[in-house]
């Protein structure tokens, strides 16, 4: 294919064009090798830096976990007592804030020292033998300097162990000296009598209801029996009456045979002994 003069004039070519292109390609090869080597070195350095950062972060995380496991908080209105596996309960009471302790060896025990309410119901008797139901409301809180002793003797649930018995004894000591007036005693007696009368009336009503139901059932039974008898008389005639008479005679004979005061003699003989006549 022949080149046009116009194309040749616009883009003049020389014989040295191919040679120059080959020389340029040979010059670019070392530059590319240097660039690849530099890139690989940069990547390796970055990988080493990230590995060091990961190891450093892992060390910080482990150190933070160890430090966090050795810390405990005491909130406001609370106190802590330290239990040591080797020394037991320490006498020192720890205040509010964040504190250190030795894991596994020591254990903090938190107490609430704020005033708390509690209702204690008690049933006791008065001086005139009247039962009194009283509910006592108290406010209690432990003394902070006595917390080690409280935990050693009573434990964390000291309120459940101490308060019911103390309040019961105090209320009994107070109520047993009280006496109620005659009007109150009479009112209590009248109330008891009214309750007994109400119970008796309810019993009578239930008894009457049961008797009524029994009478209705008995009447229904008699009516059913009369219907059956009338039907039997219509079917069997006098034979049924004769059968009932025989059954009644058998029953009478059986009852008389079990009685010791009845004796049987043959017919035609006298009850008296056969004595010789003169």
Coordinates of C-alpha atoms in Angstrom, one line a residue:
X1 CA 0.0 0.0 0.0
X2 CA 1.5 3.3 -1.0
X3 CA 1.5 6.4 1.2
X4 CA -0.1 9.5 0.0
X5 CA 2.0 12.7 -0.4
X6 CA -0.2 14.7 1.8
X7 CA 0.1 12.2 4.7
X8 CA 3.9 12.1 4.2
X9 CA 4.1 15.8 4.3
X10 CA 2.1 16.2 7.5
X11 CA 4.0 13.4 9.3
X12 CA 7.6 13.3 8.1
X13 CA 9.5 10.1 9.1
X14 CA 13.2 9.4 9.2
X15 CA 15.2 6.2 9.0
X16 CA 16.5 6.7 12.6
X17 CA 13.0 6.5 14.1
X18 CA 13.1 2.8 14.9
X19 CA 16.6 3.0 16.4
X20 CA 15.6 5.8 18.7
X21 CA 12.5 3.9 19.9
X22 CA 14.6 0.8 20.8
X23 CA 17.1 3.0 22.8
X24 CA 14.3 4.6 24.8
X25 CA 12.8 1.2 25.7
X26 CA 16.2 0.0 26.9
X27 CA 16.5 3.0 29.1
X28 CA 13.0 2.5 30.7
X29 CA 13.7 -1.1 31.8
X30 CA 16.2 -0.2 34.7
X31 CA 13.9 2.5 35.8
X32 CA 10.9 0.1 36.1
X33 CA 13.0 -2.4 38.0
X34 CA 14.1 0.3 40.5
X35 CA 10.4 1.4 40.9
X36 CA 9.2 -2.2 41.6
X37 CA 12.0 -2.7 44.1
X38 CA 11.2 0.5 45.9
X39 CA 7.5 -0.4 46.0
X40 CA 8.1 -3.8 47.6
X41 CA 10.4 -2.2 50.2
X42 CA 7.7 0.3 51.1
X43 CA 5.0 -2.4 51.4
X44 CA 7.3 -4.6 53.7
X45 CA 8.0 -1.5 55.9
X46 CA 4.2 -0.8 56.1
X47 CA 3.5 -4.4 57.1
X48 CA 6.1 -4.3 59.8
X49 CA 4.7 -1.0 61.1
X50 CA 1.2 -2.4 61.2
X51 CA 2.4 -5.6 63.0
X52 CA 4.1 -3.5 65.6
X53 CA 1.0 -1.4 66.1
X54 CA -1.1 -4.5 66.5
X55 CA 1.3 -6.0 69.0
X56 CA 1.3 -2.7 70.9
X57 CA -2.5 -2.5 70.9
X58 CA -2.8 -6.1 72.1
X59 CA -0.4 -5.3 74.9
X60 CA -2.4 -2.2 75.9
X61 CA -5.6 -4.3 75.8
X62 CA -4.2 -7.0 78.1
X63 CA -2.8 -4.4 80.4
X64 CA -6.1 -2.6 80.5
X65 CA -8.0 -5.9 81.2
X66 CA -5.6 -6.7 84.1
X67 CA -6.0 -3.2 85.5
X68 CA -9.8 -3.2 85.2
X69 CA -10.0 -6.6 87.0
X70 CA -8.1 -5.0 89.9
X71 CA -10.4 -2.0 90.3
X72 CA -13.8 -1.7 92.1
X73 CA -16.1 1.2 92.7
X74 CA -17.8 2.3 95.9
X75 CA -20.9 4.4 95.1
X76 CA -22.2 7.3 97.2
X77 CA -23.9 6.2 100.4
X78 CA -22.0 2.9 100.4
X79 CA -18.9 1.4 102.1
X80 CA -16.8 -1.6 101.4
X81 CA -15.1 -4.2 103.5
X82 CA -12.2 -6.2 102.1
X83 CA -12.0 -10.0 102.6
X84 CA -8.5 -11.4 102.3
X85 CA -8.0 -15.1 101.7
X86 CA -5.0 -15.1 103.9
X87 CA -5.8 -12.5 106.5
X88 CA -9.6 -12.7 106.7
X89 CA -11.8 -9.6 107.1
X90 CA -9.7 -6.4 107.4
X91 CA -10.7 -3.8 109.9
X92 CA -10.3 -1.0 107.4
X93 CA -13.6 0.4 106.0
X94 CA -13.1 1.6 102.4
X95 CA -14.9 4.9 101.5
X96 CA -16.5 6.1 98.3
X97 CA -14.5 6.1 95.0
X98 CA -12.5 3.8 92.8
X99 CA -10.0 1.5 94.6
X100 CA -7.5 -1.2 93.8
X101 CA -7.5 -4.8 95.1
X102 CA -5.6 -8.0 94.5
X103 CA -7.6 -10.3 92.2
X104 CA -8.4 -13.8 93.6
X105 CA -6.7 -12.9 96.9
X106 CA -9.0 -10.1 97.9
X107 CA -12.7 -9.6 97.5
X108 CA -14.7 -6.3 98.2
X109 CA -18.0 -6.5 100.0
X110 CA -20.3 -3.5 99.5
X111 CA -22.7 -2.3 102.2
X112 CA -25.4 0.3 101.9
X113 CA -25.1 2.7 104.9
X114 CA -28.1 4.9 104.0
X115 CA -31.3 4.9 106.1
X116 CA -33.8 2.4 104.7
X117 CA -37.5 1.8 105.8
X118 CA -38.8 -1.6 106.8
X119 CA -42.3 -2.8 107.9
X120 CA -42.4 -5.6 110.5
X121 CA -45.9 -7.1 111.2
X122 CA -46.3 -8.6 114.7
X123 CA -49.3 -10.4 116.4
X124 CA -49.1 -10.2 120.2
X125 CA -51.4 -10.3 123.2
X126 CA -52.4 -7.5 125.6
X127 CA -52.7 -7.7 129.3
X128 CA -56.4 -8.7 129.2
X129 CA -55.6 -11.5 126.7
X130 CA -56.7 -9.6 123.6
X131 CA -54.9 -10.4 120.3
X132 CA -53.4 -7.2 118.8
X133 CA -52.1 -7.1 115.2
X134 CA -49.5 -4.3 114.9
X135 CA -47.2 -3.3 112.0
X136 CA -44.2 -1.4 113.0
X137 CA -42.3 0.8 110.5
X138 CA -38.7 1.5 111.3
X139 CA -35.7 3.3 109.7
X140 CA -32.4 1.6 110.1
X141 CA -28.8 1.9 108.9
X142 CA -25.5 0.3 110.0
X143 CA -22.7 2.1 111.6
X144 CA -19.8 2.4 109.1
X145 CA -17.1 1.7 111.6
X146 CA -18.8 -1.6 112.7
X147 CA -19.2 -3.1 109.2
X148 CA -16.3 -5.6 109.6
X149 CA -17.8 -6.9 112.8
X150 CA -21.3 -7.0 111.4
X151 CA -20.1 -9.0 108.4
X152 CA -18.1 -11.4 110.6
X153 CA -21.0 -12.1 113.0
X154 CA -24.2 -11.6 110.9
X155 CA -23.3 -11.4 107.2
X156 CA -24.7 -9.2 104.5
X157 CA -28.3 -10.0 105.3
X158 CA -28.0 -8.7 108.9
X159 CA -31.4 -6.9 108.7
X160 CA -33.2 -10.2 108.0
X161 CA -31.5 -11.8 111.0
X162 CA -31.8 -9.0 113.6
X163 CA -34.8 -6.7 112.9
X164 CA -37.7 -9.1 113.1
X165 CA -36.6 -10.5 116.5
X166 CA -35.8 -7.1 118.0
X167 CA -39.1 -5.5 116.9
X168 CA -41.2 -8.5 118.0
X169 CA -39.7 -8.4 121.5
X170 CA -40.1 -4.6 121.8
X171 CA -43.7 -4.6 120.7
X172 CA -44.5 -7.5 123.0
X173 CA -42.9 -5.6 125.9
X174 CA -45.0 -2.5 125.1
X175 CA -48.4 -4.1 124.3
X176 CA -48.5 -6.6 127.2
X177 CA -48.8 -3.6 129.6
X178 CA -51.8 -2.2 127.7
X179 CA -55.4 -3.0 128.7
X180 CA -58.6 -2.3 126.9
X181 CA -61.8 -0.8 128.5
X182 CA -64.9 -2.7 129.3
X183 CA -66.7 -1.2 126.4
X184 CA -64.1 -2.6 124.0
X185 CA -64.2 -6.0 125.7
X186 CA -68.0 -6.1 125.4
X187 CA -67.9 -5.0 121.8
X188 CA -65.4 -7.8 121.1
X189 CA -67.7 -10.3 122.9
X190 CA -70.7 -9.1 121.0
X191 CA -68.9 -9.4 117.8
X192 CA -67.9 -12.9 118.6
X193 CA -71.5 -13.8 119.5
X194 CA -72.8 -12.2 116.3
X195 CA -70.3 -14.2 114.3
X196 CA -71.4 -17.4 116.1
X197 CA -75.1 -16.6 115.5
X198 CA -74.4 -15.9 111.8
X199 CA -72.6 -19.3 111.5
X200 CA -75.5 -21.0 113.3
X201 CA -78.0 -19.3 111.0
X202 CA -76.1 -20.3 107.9
X203 CA -75.9 -23.9 109.2
X204 CA -79.7 -23.9 109.7
X205 CA -80.3 -22.5 106.3
X206 CA -78.0 -25.1 104.7
X207 CA -79.7 -27.9 106.8
X208 CA -83.2 -26.8 105.7
X209 CA -82.1 -26.6 102.1
X210 CA -80.7 -30.1 102.3
X211 CA -83.9 -31.4 103.9
X212 CA -85.9 -29.8 101.2
X213 CA -83.8 -31.4 98.5
X214 CA -84.1 -34.8 100.4
X215 CA -87.9 -34.4 100.5
X216 CA -88.1 -33.6 96.8
X217 CA -86.0 -36.5 96.0
X218 CA -88.1 -38.8 98.3
X219 CA -91.3 -37.6 96.7
X220 CA -90.0 -38.1 93.2
X221 CA -89.0 -41.6 94.3
X222 CA -92.4 -42.4 95.7
X223 CA -94.1 -41.1 92.6
X224 CA -91.9 -43.3 90.4
X225 CA -92.5 -46.3 92.7
X226 CA -96.3 -45.7 92.5
X227 CA -96.2 -45.6 88.8
X228 CA -94.2 -48.8 88.6
X229 CA -96.6 -50.5 91.1
X230 CA -99.6 -49.4 89.1
X231 CA -98.0 -50.7 85.9
X232 CA -97.2 -54.0 87.6
X233 CA -100.7 -54.5 89.0
X234 CA -102.1 -53.9 85.5
X235 CA -99.7 -56.5 84.0
X236 CA -99.6 -59.2 86.7
X237 CA -102.8 -58.6 88.6
X238 CA -103.0 -60.2 92.2
X239 CA -99.8 -62.2 91.6
X240 CA -97.6 -59.3 92.5
X241 CA -99.5 -58.8 95.8
X242 CA -99.0 -62.5 96.6
X243 CA -95.3 -62.3 95.8
X244 CA -94.9 -59.3 98.1
X245 CA -96.8 -61.2 100.9
X246 CA -94.5 -64.2 100.6
X247 CA -91.4 -61.9 100.7
X248 CA -92.7 -60.1 103.8
X249 CA -93.5 -63.5 105.5
X250 CA -89.9 -64.7 104.8
X251 CA -88.5 -61.5 106.3
X252 CA -90.6 -61.8 109.4
X253 CA -89.6 -65.5 109.8
X254 CA -85.9 -64.6 109.4
X255 CA -86.1 -61.9 112.0
X256 CA -88.0 -64.1 114.5
X257 CA -85.5 -66.9 114.0
X258 CA -82.7 -64.6 115.2
X259 CA -84.6 -63.6 118.3
X260 CA -83.7 -65.6 121.5
X261 CA -87.0 -65.0 123.2
X262 CA -89.0 -66.8 120.6
X263 CA -89.4 -70.6 120.6
X264 CA -91.3 -72.8 118.2
X265 CA -93.6 -75.7 119.1
X266 CA -95.2 -78.3 116.9
X267 CA -98.8 -77.6 116.0
X268 CA -101.5 -79.2 118.3
X269 CA -99.4 -79.1 121.5
X270 CA -99.8 -76.9 124.5
X271 CA -97.2 -74.6 125.8
X272 CA -97.4 -76.2 129.3
X273 CA -95.6 -79.3 130.2
X274 CA -97.4 -82.6 129.9
X275 CA -97.9 -83.3 133.6
X276 CA -99.7 -86.5 134.8
X277 CA -103.3 -85.9 135.7
X278 CA -105.0 -87.5 138.8

